[in-house]
Amino acid sequence: MKVLVLCALVAAAAAWPNYGFLNDPGRSEPSDAQKQHDVNYLLYKVYENIRDEKLKSIGVTFDPEADTSHYTDNGEAVHKLVKELKDNRLLQQKHWFSLFNTRQREEALLLYDVFEHSKDWKTFVSNAAYFRNRVNEGEFVYALYAAVVHSPLTKHVVLPPLYEVTPHLFTNSEVIQKAYHAKMTQTPGKFRSYFTGSKRNKEQRVAYFGEDVGLNTHHVTWHLEFPFWWEDKHEGYHLDRKGENFFWVHHQLTVRFDAERLSNYLDPVDELHWEETIEEGFAPHTTYKYGGEFPSRPDNIDFEDVEGVACIRDLIILENRVRDAIAHGYVTARDGSKVDINNSHGIDVLGDIIESSPYSPNVEYYGSLHNTAHIVLGRQGDPHGKYDLPPGVLEHFETSTRDPAFFRLHKYMDNIFREHKDSLTPYTKEELEFSGVAIDGVSIDGPLETFFEDFEYSLVNAVDDTPQVADVAISTVVSRLNHKDFSFKIDVNNNNDHEVLATVRIFAWPHNDNNDIPYSFNEGRWRAIELDRFWRKLSPGVNHIVRKSTESAVTVPDVPSFDSLIERTEAALSAGSSEVDIHEFVSAVGVPNRFLIPKGNSEGLEFELVVAVTDGKADAAVESLHENTVFNHYGYHGVYPDNRPHGYPLDRRVDDARIFHDLSNFHQHTVKIYNH
Ligand SMILES: [Cu+2]
């Protein structure tokens, strides 16, 4: 046995000529550039053999169980996974993978656990190379993405855009077919992608939102950052305000989608309900890499129970239990005790219950409305499994927002959250005031103007290949929304005789509803799109704050293409540099900056622009807040910087709008957003 272990170690050692930390118990870590290189090649052509010679040979020679001193759990996770592998229990390769499939998720998380328990990069990457050849590719990609997001070893690694790693989940079948043809005939091709459906379908007018590859990536990334399977005792840290974040990220998607609809002369989304007809059907025009087409759903069908998942009656019961908790103002925990939700923290508890996650105080009683609803709605095309179809678009975070019913489902849940928020006592003027601080004026420098542009991404990873057949350039061009740069100019007077720390919160809501009737303050504030949130030190006297649209804390820039990521990494490595200059792309959790403002229309769609400057010291959840220049909108690695609820100060019911209009630290005026 000992001899065997030794052999495996020597073999692995031979494959690592560059790393120089062999036999060194303290193993120095490779550079960020090296790690970036490794992650790039672990994900490049993920359905084929690894293209990096070193990683490839590790994948063959590494023995994951040989030296368990390199795992923080003494190899417990790796033993479990290897046993499943040896017992032939793992999902085959070249098969679809869905995180909502319990067994498939378990397998992906077994691998994730191995990564998370790797003490050093060499152990991490060796396992990745080894299991890449042996576990299902979808499971591998999920486990690696989740691990890179959460592992301290990969703090500076930028994940390549998912739409270039697994393009099938983001690209229409028609284009994918052309890509295969291009590869087969060795003819380079650049193919235009059109949104699904025809102009006869009015939902088509807003398909640019739900089908945007950047928005899809935002949705996946958020769910990677705050996974519904996360357990503190297992992962070692708590994800602060995960339930509330769940509410907020989907609330923002909901209100943003409605603003896009108003921009396109469509009614806001109606909530979906179990006992009502699902009016809109959906044809995904999307195919799995392996396992056939995503199922369609015809128009005007009624919900049916889904074999092996849930009965509609049970979902209604779960909903009633949640609504009861809201009406009572408390949730009943597993041990029968009461958890008070009649406060700012209540939304967090409700989010945990509705999604649900292991943070739910009583999953046995409240179930998991959101996750079950996704599967049930996703399967309505074949509820009894008669046609042996693979999972629906709603069973993948990558593809969910393509289906307009996603937004109906989330409007339904958003309304449950609203019921709770509306049950809380409104803020008083005294609570909202910021002593001595007044907004003198707000203006916008530059046009509030959106436009459509062409965006190209590579499909090279979509098609099959072998090292013997050369790659040809294959890509697709999609039309996508963007906006011109602009800045907020905010003049704030600080009448205190000392410097104060301020939180600046910027929102906008549509001025009129679909019938051109102005929203009341209370209705408008619930529809407020968060545009930015940041801190500023205010000196005594007048302060001129200029905040660029590109700086928004709620958005992220476009991640460089996979090709350019590889190119930049290799350039850095050959220049002997230890890092690649790509730090701004490390977190991809925000909304794409292109989507910062809604589309608007040619006449200029009116929005109420709202700025609230609140007491930064009272808002601060962490020390030396003002030195933190990056306001990570959803927190980072468990730390959330803002004490206030998401949406503050607009998150609670407003019975009397004069409270806001009398506040000197609050400003509101009407702006127009144009699309030409
Ligand atoms: Cu979601």
XYZ file of C-alpha atoms and ligand atoms in Angstrom:
677
model
C 0.000 0.000 0.000
C 2.721 2.416 1.036
C 4.619 1.765 -2.147
C 1.563 2.519 -4.219
C 0.977 5.799 -2.468
C 4.584 6.769 -3.015
C 4.382 5.978 -6.718
C 1.338 8.143 -7.111
C 3.073 11.011 -5.392
C 6.161 10.703 -7.528
C 4.040 10.559 -10.654
C 2.153 13.649 -9.634
C 5.405 15.336 -8.739
C 6.886 14.659 -12.141
C 4.006 16.460 -13.744
C 4.661 19.688 -11.866
C 8.010 20.945 -13.070
C 7.188 24.607 -12.636
C 5.799 24.825 -9.183
C 8.882 24.235 -7.072
C 7.071 23.509 -3.852
C 7.306 19.759 -3.935
C 8.047 18.002 -0.693
C 7.675 21.342 0.968
C 5.146 20.895 3.725
C 4.447 24.619 3.758
C 3.988 24.660 -0.042
C 4.224 28.153 -1.379
C 1.298 28.998 -3.592
C 1.678 29.628 -7.324
C 0.988 33.116 -8.636
C -2.463 34.440 -9.457
C -1.508 34.371 -13.114
C -0.684 30.667 -12.872
C -3.997 29.950 -11.154
C -5.822 31.942 -13.815
C -4.048 29.888 -16.470
C -5.105 26.651 -14.782
C -8.745 27.681 -14.415
C -8.833 28.843 -18.033
C -7.651 25.487 -19.270
C -9.843 23.485 -16.917
C -12.855 25.157 -18.514
C -11.641 25.430 -22.090
C -13.381 22.820 -24.277
C -14.790 21.206 -21.210
C -16.370 18.311 -23.135
C -13.040 17.347 -24.690
C -9.605 16.397 -23.419
C -7.698 19.041 -21.496
C -5.641 21.107 -23.905
C -2.934 22.009 -21.421
C -0.288 19.283 -21.417
C 0.634 19.651 -17.781
C -2.931 19.574 -16.516
C -3.701 16.721 -18.868
C -0.950 14.563 -17.464
C -1.952 15.362 -13.892
C -5.461 14.272 -14.799
C -4.018 10.877 -15.676
C -1.420 10.398 -12.965
C -2.823 12.109 -9.887
C -4.205 9.965 -7.094
C -6.670 12.073 -5.088
C -6.521 9.791 -2.050
C -2.756 9.358 -1.925
C -1.909 12.101 0.544
C -4.836 13.266 2.629
C -2.729 15.664 4.677
C -3.429 18.257 1.989
C -7.132 18.335 2.803
C -8.655 20.242 5.694
C -10.999 17.321 6.358
C -8.316 14.609 6.204
C -9.660 13.483 2.879
C -13.198 12.729 4.009
C -14.779 14.458 1.004
C -12.398 12.941 -1.514
C -12.872 9.428 -0.101
C -16.616 9.832 -0.490
C -16.375 10.990 -4.078
C -13.839 8.357 -5.099
C -16.025 5.658 -3.579
C -19.007 6.843 -5.629
C -16.785 6.887 -8.691
C -15.427 3.381 -8.098
C -18.906 2.038 -7.357
C -20.014 3.454 -10.695
C -22.696 5.528 -9.048
C -21.919 8.866 -10.682
C -23.904 10.382 -13.508
C -22.373 9.486 -16.849
C -20.518 12.042 -18.919
C -22.163 13.618 -21.947
C -25.531 13.869 -20.222
C -27.510 16.944 -19.180
C -27.046 18.276 -15.658
C -29.509 20.273 -13.584
C -28.812 21.728 -10.161
C -32.479 21.189 -9.310
C -32.026 17.431 -9.711
C -31.312 16.239 -6.166
C -28.930 13.431 -6.996
C -27.038 15.413 -9.626
C -26.677 18.312 -7.211
C -25.342 15.944 -4.530
C -22.706 14.696 -6.939
C -21.666 18.193 -7.988
C -21.400 19.169 -4.331
C -19.261 16.122 -3.523
C -16.737 17.533 -5.983
C -17.225 21.065 -4.679
C -16.409 19.743 -1.200
C -13.173 18.252 -2.448
C -12.145 21.661 -3.857
C -13.221 23.479 -0.723
C -11.222 21.138 1.494
C -8.054 21.419 -0.585
C -5.459 23.201 1.502
C -3.393 24.444 -1.402
C -3.684 25.141 -5.092
C -1.775 22.064 -6.129
C -4.318 19.836 -4.410
C -7.215 21.876 -5.767
C -6.050 21.907 -9.358
C -4.891 18.280 -9.365
C -8.322 17.175 -8.223
C -9.915 19.398 -10.834
C -7.781 17.877 -13.586
C -8.436 14.366 -12.323
C -12.202 14.623 -11.908
C -12.704 16.640 -15.080
C -12.068 13.423 -16.979
C -14.326 11.356 -14.781
C -17.443 13.205 -13.635
C -20.259 14.641 -15.682
C -19.150 17.860 -17.411
C -22.127 19.886 -16.151
C -21.430 18.807 -12.602
C -17.766 19.618 -13.068
C -18.452 23.123 -14.374
C -20.884 23.852 -11.562
C -18.538 22.552 -8.846
C -15.571 24.455 -10.230
C -17.482 27.729 -10.639
C -18.904 27.485 -7.119
C -15.476 26.639 -5.688
C -13.712 29.487 -7.483
C -16.374 31.888 -6.199
C -15.989 30.721 -2.593
C -12.473 29.349 -2.105
C -9.854 31.573 -0.487
C -7.343 30.030 -2.921
C -9.013 31.654 -5.912
C -9.688 35.147 -4.605
C -8.226 36.813 -7.689
C -9.319 34.363 -10.350
C -11.744 35.637 -12.991
C -14.189 33.036 -14.228
C -14.574 33.038 -18.005
C -18.017 34.080 -19.275
C -20.310 31.082 -18.912
C -21.893 31.762 -22.304
C -18.564 30.863 -23.888
C -17.921 27.847 -21.632
C -21.328 26.197 -22.077
C -22.772 28.103 -25.052
C -25.668 25.688 -25.521
C -27.420 27.113 -22.479
C -27.273 30.634 -23.878
C -27.542 30.285 -27.636
C -30.450 29.381 -29.875
C -30.477 25.932 -31.461
C -30.552 27.362 -34.988
C -27.242 29.103 -34.415
C -25.713 26.124 -32.634
C -26.558 23.991 -35.684
C -24.773 26.445 -37.925
C -21.797 26.318 -35.594
C -21.560 22.526 -35.955
C -21.811 22.861 -39.710
C -19.018 25.432 -39.746
C -16.813 23.111 -37.749
C -17.605 20.064 -39.869
C -16.880 21.897 -43.089
C -13.935 23.762 -41.574
C -15.431 27.061 -42.685
C -15.188 29.958 -40.249
C -18.572 31.465 -39.489
C -20.143 34.405 -37.726
C -23.858 33.846 -37.249
C -26.530 36.270 -36.149
C -28.685 35.218 -33.193
C -32.280 36.358 -33.104
C -34.446 36.312 -30.039
C -36.853 33.395 -29.727
C -40.333 33.666 -31.178
C -41.836 35.900 -33.805
C -43.290 39.391 -33.852
C -46.739 37.851 -33.460
C -45.745 37.258 -29.856
C -45.771 40.569 -28.021
C -43.481 39.148 -25.345
C -40.896 39.235 -28.088
C -40.551 42.981 -27.553
C -38.808 42.395 -24.238
C -36.928 39.212 -25.134
C -33.750 41.329 -25.302
C -33.936 41.457 -21.515
C -34.655 37.852 -20.497
C -32.444 36.401 -23.230
C -29.477 38.702 -22.719
C -26.405 36.560 -22.062
C -25.096 39.110 -19.562
C -28.338 39.103 -17.610
C -28.379 35.305 -17.634
C -24.826 35.357 -16.289
C -25.846 37.807 -13.558
C -28.601 35.447 -12.473
C -26.335 32.385 -12.419
C -23.572 34.263 -10.640
C -25.883 35.534 -7.924
C -27.071 31.992 -7.282
C -23.452 30.803 -7.156
C -22.581 33.501 -4.659
C -25.619 32.656 -2.502
C -26.322 28.967 -3.153
C -29.570 27.560 -1.813
C -27.668 24.488 -0.596
C -25.234 26.475 1.564
C -24.729 25.152 5.104
C -22.623 27.159 7.546
C -21.437 24.216 9.589
C -20.164 22.620 6.436
C -18.780 25.652 4.609
C -17.318 27.383 7.631
C -18.953 30.767 7.327
C -22.310 32.455 7.264
C -23.744 34.218 4.223
C -25.012 37.431 5.699
C -28.607 38.335 4.821
C -28.842 35.588 2.232
C -32.631 35.380 2.454
C -33.041 39.130 2.121
C -30.597 39.159 -0.779
C -32.690 36.486 -2.441
C -35.719 38.747 -2.141
C -33.835 41.809 -3.341
C -32.088 40.372 -6.388
C -35.365 38.946 -7.699
C -37.355 42.028 -6.717
C -34.929 44.093 -8.771
C -35.252 41.710 -11.728
C -39.026 42.016 -11.424
C -39.175 45.809 -11.310
C -36.549 46.126 -14.013
C -38.494 43.802 -16.283
C -41.658 45.837 -15.721
C -39.792 49.030 -16.602
C -38.608 47.372 -19.826
C -42.214 46.404 -20.568
C -43.455 49.946 -20.057
C -40.673 51.079 -22.370
C -42.152 48.776 -25.002
C -45.829 49.599 -24.487
C -46.562 46.370 -22.661
C -48.500 45.926 -19.431
C -46.527 45.112 -16.312
C -46.229 41.410 -15.499
C -49.236 39.775 -13.913
C -48.485 37.346 -11.137
C -48.845 33.700 -11.853
C -51.106 31.632 -9.712
C -51.501 27.917 -9.176
C -55.218 28.016 -9.724
C -55.131 30.178 -12.802
C -54.272 29.526 -16.416
C -50.687 30.053 -17.544
C -51.470 32.320 -20.460
C -48.094 32.522 -22.097
C -46.519 29.503 -23.604
C -42.872 29.375 -24.444
C -40.718 27.774 -27.105
C -37.129 27.912 -25.841
C -35.343 27.278 -29.164
C -32.562 25.866 -27.032
C -30.975 22.444 -27.059
C -28.870 20.674 -24.471
C -25.352 19.858 -25.538
C -26.344 16.282 -24.671
C -29.888 15.104 -24.074
C -32.145 16.744 -26.613
C -34.212 19.882 -26.711
C -35.517 22.008 -23.903
C -39.255 21.304 -23.663
C -41.805 23.862 -24.888
C -45.038 24.861 -23.199
C -48.204 25.700 -25.160
C -50.330 28.809 -24.451
C -53.229 28.761 -22.002
C -52.663 25.611 -20.027
C -53.712 24.962 -16.464
C -51.233 23.794 -13.873
C -50.970 20.078 -13.404
C -49.313 18.087 -10.655
C -45.826 17.046 -11.596
C -45.021 13.406 -11.221
C -42.500 12.855 -8.469
C -42.107 16.570 -7.692
C -45.195 18.179 -6.186
C -48.958 18.441 -6.259
C -50.426 21.864 -6.957
C -52.507 21.490 -3.801
C -49.317 21.155 -1.739
C -47.897 24.344 -3.206
C -51.070 26.203 -2.252
C -50.776 24.845 1.276
C -47.155 26.012 1.506
C -48.139 29.434 0.239
C -50.889 29.675 2.851
C -48.472 28.753 5.614
C -46.113 31.526 4.543
C -48.980 34.029 4.295
C -50.176 32.958 7.742
C -46.724 33.621 9.159
C -46.791 37.094 7.631
C -50.233 37.802 9.071
C -49.148 36.572 12.489
C -45.857 38.403 12.384
C -43.910 35.308 13.330
C -42.621 32.091 11.873
C -42.879 28.801 13.736
C -39.481 27.152 14.048
C -38.877 23.406 13.944
C -38.938 23.151 17.754
C -42.243 25.012 17.967
C -40.723 28.304 19.091
C -41.700 31.582 17.476
C -39.344 33.604 15.304
C -40.450 37.225 15.204
C -40.561 38.633 11.665
C -42.328 41.848 12.479
C -39.104 43.833 12.069
C -36.330 44.734 9.591
C -34.827 41.273 9.860
C -38.130 39.569 8.999
C -37.519 39.799 5.264
C -34.334 37.760 5.684
C -36.189 34.970 7.489
C -38.922 34.991 4.859
C -36.383 34.809 2.050
C -34.767 31.783 3.691
C -38.176 30.156 4.000
C -39.447 30.886 0.523
C -36.352 29.942 -1.501
C -35.699 27.765 0.677
C -32.236 27.033 2.069
C -30.807 25.273 5.125
C -31.173 28.682 6.803
C -34.947 28.128 6.871
C -36.080 27.770 10.501
C -38.561 25.095 9.486
C -38.192 23.555 6.057
C -40.431 20.650 7.059
C -43.358 23.011 7.547
C -42.730 25.815 5.042
C -41.185 23.620 2.366
C -39.343 25.356 -0.456
C -41.861 27.267 -2.469
C -39.441 28.896 -4.906
C -37.343 25.902 -5.848
C -40.320 23.581 -6.128
C -42.220 26.176 -8.164
C -39.310 26.427 -10.609
C -39.409 22.686 -11.258
C -43.205 22.479 -11.402
C -43.507 25.371 -13.821
C -40.540 24.099 -15.828
C -42.240 20.731 -16.332
C -45.698 21.932 -17.382
C -44.928 20.961 -20.983
C -44.751 17.290 -19.934
C -45.982 17.106 -16.326
C -46.379 13.342 -16.250
C -43.058 12.586 -17.832
C -44.764 10.806 -20.725
C -42.367 12.033 -23.361
C -39.127 11.574 -21.473
C -38.042 15.168 -21.964
C -35.050 16.696 -20.205
C -35.604 19.460 -17.599
C -37.168 22.751 -18.650
C -35.480 26.161 -18.882
C -36.740 27.023 -15.404
C -34.606 24.253 -13.962
C -31.380 26.092 -14.788
C -30.360 29.532 -13.572
C -28.661 30.032 -16.948
C -31.873 29.718 -18.906
C -34.685 30.665 -16.473
C -35.171 34.282 -17.451
C -35.699 33.335 -21.109
C -39.206 32.178 -20.234
C -41.563 35.135 -19.569
C -43.292 32.891 -17.015
C -40.159 33.250 -14.870
C -41.125 36.858 -14.244
C -44.728 35.903 -13.523
C -43.560 33.348 -11.012
C -41.290 35.887 -9.366
C -44.020 38.536 -9.349
C -46.085 36.020 -7.410
C -43.318 35.612 -4.838
C -42.540 39.310 -4.844
C -46.132 40.021 -3.879
C -45.803 37.675 -0.907
C -42.704 39.598 0.179
C -44.620 42.837 -0.293
C -47.367 41.608 1.982
C -44.760 41.303 4.704
C -43.031 44.617 3.977
C -46.394 46.401 3.944
C -47.206 44.990 7.356
C -44.278 46.869 8.941
C -44.727 50.307 10.515
C -43.761 53.075 8.072
C -40.622 55.093 8.819
C -41.157 58.393 10.568
C -39.641 61.681 9.488
C -37.353 61.604 12.538
C -36.011 58.175 11.588
C -35.219 59.269 8.054
C -33.600 62.623 8.818
C -29.876 63.213 8.586
C -29.174 66.042 10.947
C -27.562 69.070 9.335
C -27.421 67.510 5.868
C -29.468 68.821 2.958
C -29.540 68.061 -0.762
C -29.314 71.338 -2.666
C -29.793 69.935 -6.106
C -29.466 66.898 -8.334
C -28.770 66.970 -12.044
C -27.623 64.576 -14.691
C -24.609 65.253 -16.798
C -25.018 63.592 -20.165
C -28.029 62.031 -21.850
C -30.193 59.310 -20.362
C -30.192 57.440 -23.619
C -30.131 53.781 -24.502
C -29.329 52.062 -27.755
C -28.905 48.606 -29.210
C -25.495 47.387 -30.253
C -24.057 44.205 -31.692
C -22.156 41.880 -29.415
C -20.114 38.930 -30.579
C -19.177 35.866 -28.562
C -17.374 32.696 -29.448
C -19.029 29.345 -30.048
C -15.788 27.421 -30.320
C -16.592 25.606 -27.073
C -20.028 24.616 -28.330
C -18.824 22.270 -31.038
C -17.046 18.956 -30.749
C -13.495 18.552 -31.799
C -10.399 16.516 -31.523
C -6.840 17.780 -31.408
C -6.424 16.423 -34.957
C -9.050 18.762 -36.389
C -8.077 22.405 -36.387
C -10.333 25.003 -34.822
C -12.045 27.482 -37.075
C -13.379 30.772 -35.783
C -17.084 30.377 -34.969
C -19.078 33.050 -33.261
C -22.488 34.566 -32.939
C -23.591 38.180 -33.013
C -26.490 39.300 -30.843
C -28.194 42.609 -30.449
C -28.074 43.957 -26.924
C -29.122 46.972 -24.914
C -26.568 49.537 -23.776
C -26.664 53.166 -22.692
C -24.562 56.264 -23.158
C -22.350 57.284 -20.263
C -23.724 59.868 -17.876
C -23.032 61.147 -14.349
C -25.133 62.097 -11.390
C -24.256 65.501 -9.968
C -25.446 65.865 -6.433
C -24.903 69.010 -4.378
C -25.096 68.336 -0.681
C -24.845 70.884 2.067
C -23.334 69.769 5.349
C -24.295 72.327 7.996
C -22.483 70.460 10.742
C -19.152 71.927 11.829
C -17.433 68.612 11.185
C -17.042 66.049 8.470
C -19.786 63.417 8.268
C -20.045 60.114 6.464
C -23.013 59.798 4.120
C -24.614 56.933 2.240
C -25.945 58.068 -1.117
C -28.838 55.979 -2.435
C -30.163 56.529 -5.947
C -33.344 55.012 -7.380
C -35.751 55.568 -10.242
C -39.313 54.393 -10.805
C -41.599 54.767 -13.809
C -43.652 57.947 -13.536
C -46.755 56.478 -15.162
C -48.322 53.072 -15.308
C -49.365 51.349 -18.560
C -52.517 53.515 -18.741
C -50.472 56.687 -18.394
C -51.735 57.267 -14.887
C -49.013 58.497 -12.512
C -47.995 56.055 -9.808
C -48.631 57.274 -6.287
C -45.512 57.628 -4.142
C -46.339 54.377 -2.376
C -46.844 52.438 -5.597
C -43.852 54.045 -7.261
C -41.420 53.352 -4.444
C -42.206 49.627 -4.586
C -41.251 49.743 -8.281
C -38.025 51.608 -7.641
C -34.999 50.376 -9.571
C -31.844 50.736 -7.527
C -29.314 52.651 -9.619
C -26.493 53.107 -7.150
C -25.443 53.044 -3.508
C -22.148 54.460 -2.247
C -20.478 56.348 0.601
C -19.062 59.832 0.654
C -17.388 61.905 3.325
C -19.064 65.294 3.445
C -16.933 68.243 4.519
C -18.628 71.127 6.286
C -20.265 73.391 3.700
C -21.175 72.607 0.109
C -20.131 69.271 -1.413
C -20.325 68.601 -5.136
C -20.649 64.882 -5.676
C -20.078 63.537 -9.165
C -20.866 59.883 -9.651
C -20.362 58.254 -13.039
C -22.789 55.695 -14.435
C -19.840 53.330 -14.927
C -19.140 53.421 -11.187
C -22.533 52.093 -10.129
C -22.265 49.628 -7.264
C -25.220 47.605 -8.500
C -23.636 46.782 -11.841
C -20.623 44.962 -13.229
C -18.653 45.487 -16.433
C -18.678 42.873 -19.182
C -16.222 40.069 -18.488
C -13.553 39.832 -21.209
C -14.111 37.068 -23.727
C -12.679 33.658 -22.956
C -10.126 34.128 -25.758
C -8.909 37.446 -24.448
C -8.794 36.063 -20.902
C -6.509 33.288 -22.138
C -4.464 35.718 -24.212
C -3.990 38.167 -21.355
C -3.092 35.386 -18.950
C -0.506 33.864 -21.281
C 0.950 37.295 -22.000
C 1.297 37.978 -18.285
C 2.921 34.597 -17.679
C 5.419 34.941 -20.506
C 6.298 38.430 -19.294
C 7.075 36.850 -15.937
C 4.270 38.767 -14.251
C 2.608 37.184 -11.233
C -0.778 38.679 -11.908
C -3.083 39.456 -14.779
C -4.609 42.906 -14.859
C -8.237 41.808 -14.690
C -9.189 42.621 -11.092
C -12.289 44.613 -11.978
C -13.885 41.434 -13.321
C -13.423 39.226 -10.267
C -16.983 39.688 -9.057
C -19.634 39.219 -11.735
C -22.552 39.231 -9.347
C -24.123 42.570 -10.351
C -26.486 43.471 -13.173
C -24.586 44.190 -16.431
C -23.791 47.911 -16.487
C -25.410 48.052 -19.920
C -28.722 47.479 -18.153
C -28.253 50.193 -15.539
C -31.171 52.201 -16.894
C -34.237 50.740 -18.630
C -34.624 51.098 -22.364
C -37.063 54.029 -22.382
C -38.614 55.002 -25.714
C -38.304 57.464 -28.552
C -40.511 60.129 -26.941
C -38.650 59.790 -23.669
C -40.169 57.618 -20.941
C -40.630 59.477 -17.678
C -39.069 58.222 -14.481
C -39.014 59.620 -10.986
C -35.388 59.981 -9.992
C -34.906 59.773 -6.263
C -31.786 60.471 -4.213
C -31.591 59.862 -0.479
C -28.492 60.857 1.492
C -28.546 59.022 4.792
C -26.326 58.893 7.857
C -23.368 56.706 6.861
C -22.242 56.192 10.434
C -25.625 54.866 11.478
C -25.801 52.767 8.277
C -22.373 51.202 8.668
C -22.219 47.524 9.413
C -18.417 47.409 9.235
C -15.643 49.623 10.532
C -13.788 52.138 8.372
C -16.566 51.992 5.858
C -15.540 55.056 3.916
C -12.156 53.543 3.069
C -13.865 50.734 1.284
C -14.213 52.160 -2.177
C -15.961 49.163 -3.633
C -19.494 48.795 -2.402
C -20.002 45.160 -3.115
C -23.681 45.237 -3.634
C -24.531 41.825 -2.352
C -21.744 41.649 0.175
C -18.647 39.621 -0.300
C -17.700 36.362 1.411
C -20.320 36.725 4.048
C -19.804 40.370 4.912
C -22.496 42.859 4.089
C -21.499 46.508 4.562
C -24.836 48.325 4.821
C -26.927 47.942 7.971
C -30.092 49.131 6.329
C -32.546 46.840 4.613
C -32.223 46.583 0.842
C -34.267 49.327 -0.769
C -34.000 51.645 2.241
C -35.591 54.172 2.715
C -38.198 53.101 0.149
C -38.600 49.552 1.421
C -41.564 50.222 3.710
C -45.107 51.331 3.074
C -45.546 55.087 2.711
C -48.924 56.293 3.945
C -48.014 59.949 3.704
C -45.603 61.015 0.976
C -45.173 64.425 2.639
C -42.812 62.747 5.099
C -40.369 62.279 2.245
C -41.032 65.577 0.580
C -40.353 67.405 3.838
C -36.982 65.722 4.269
C -34.043 67.927 3.345
C -31.867 64.859 2.712
C -34.267 63.498 0.099
C -34.658 64.654 -3.472
C -37.050 63.709 -6.264
C -37.492 64.954 -9.800
C -38.771 63.626 -13.115
C -36.334 62.576 -15.826
C -36.821 61.082 -19.279
C -35.053 58.069 -20.720
C -34.757 57.972 -24.489
C -34.151 55.184 -26.913
C -33.445 56.212 -30.473
Cu -33.225 33.296 -9.292
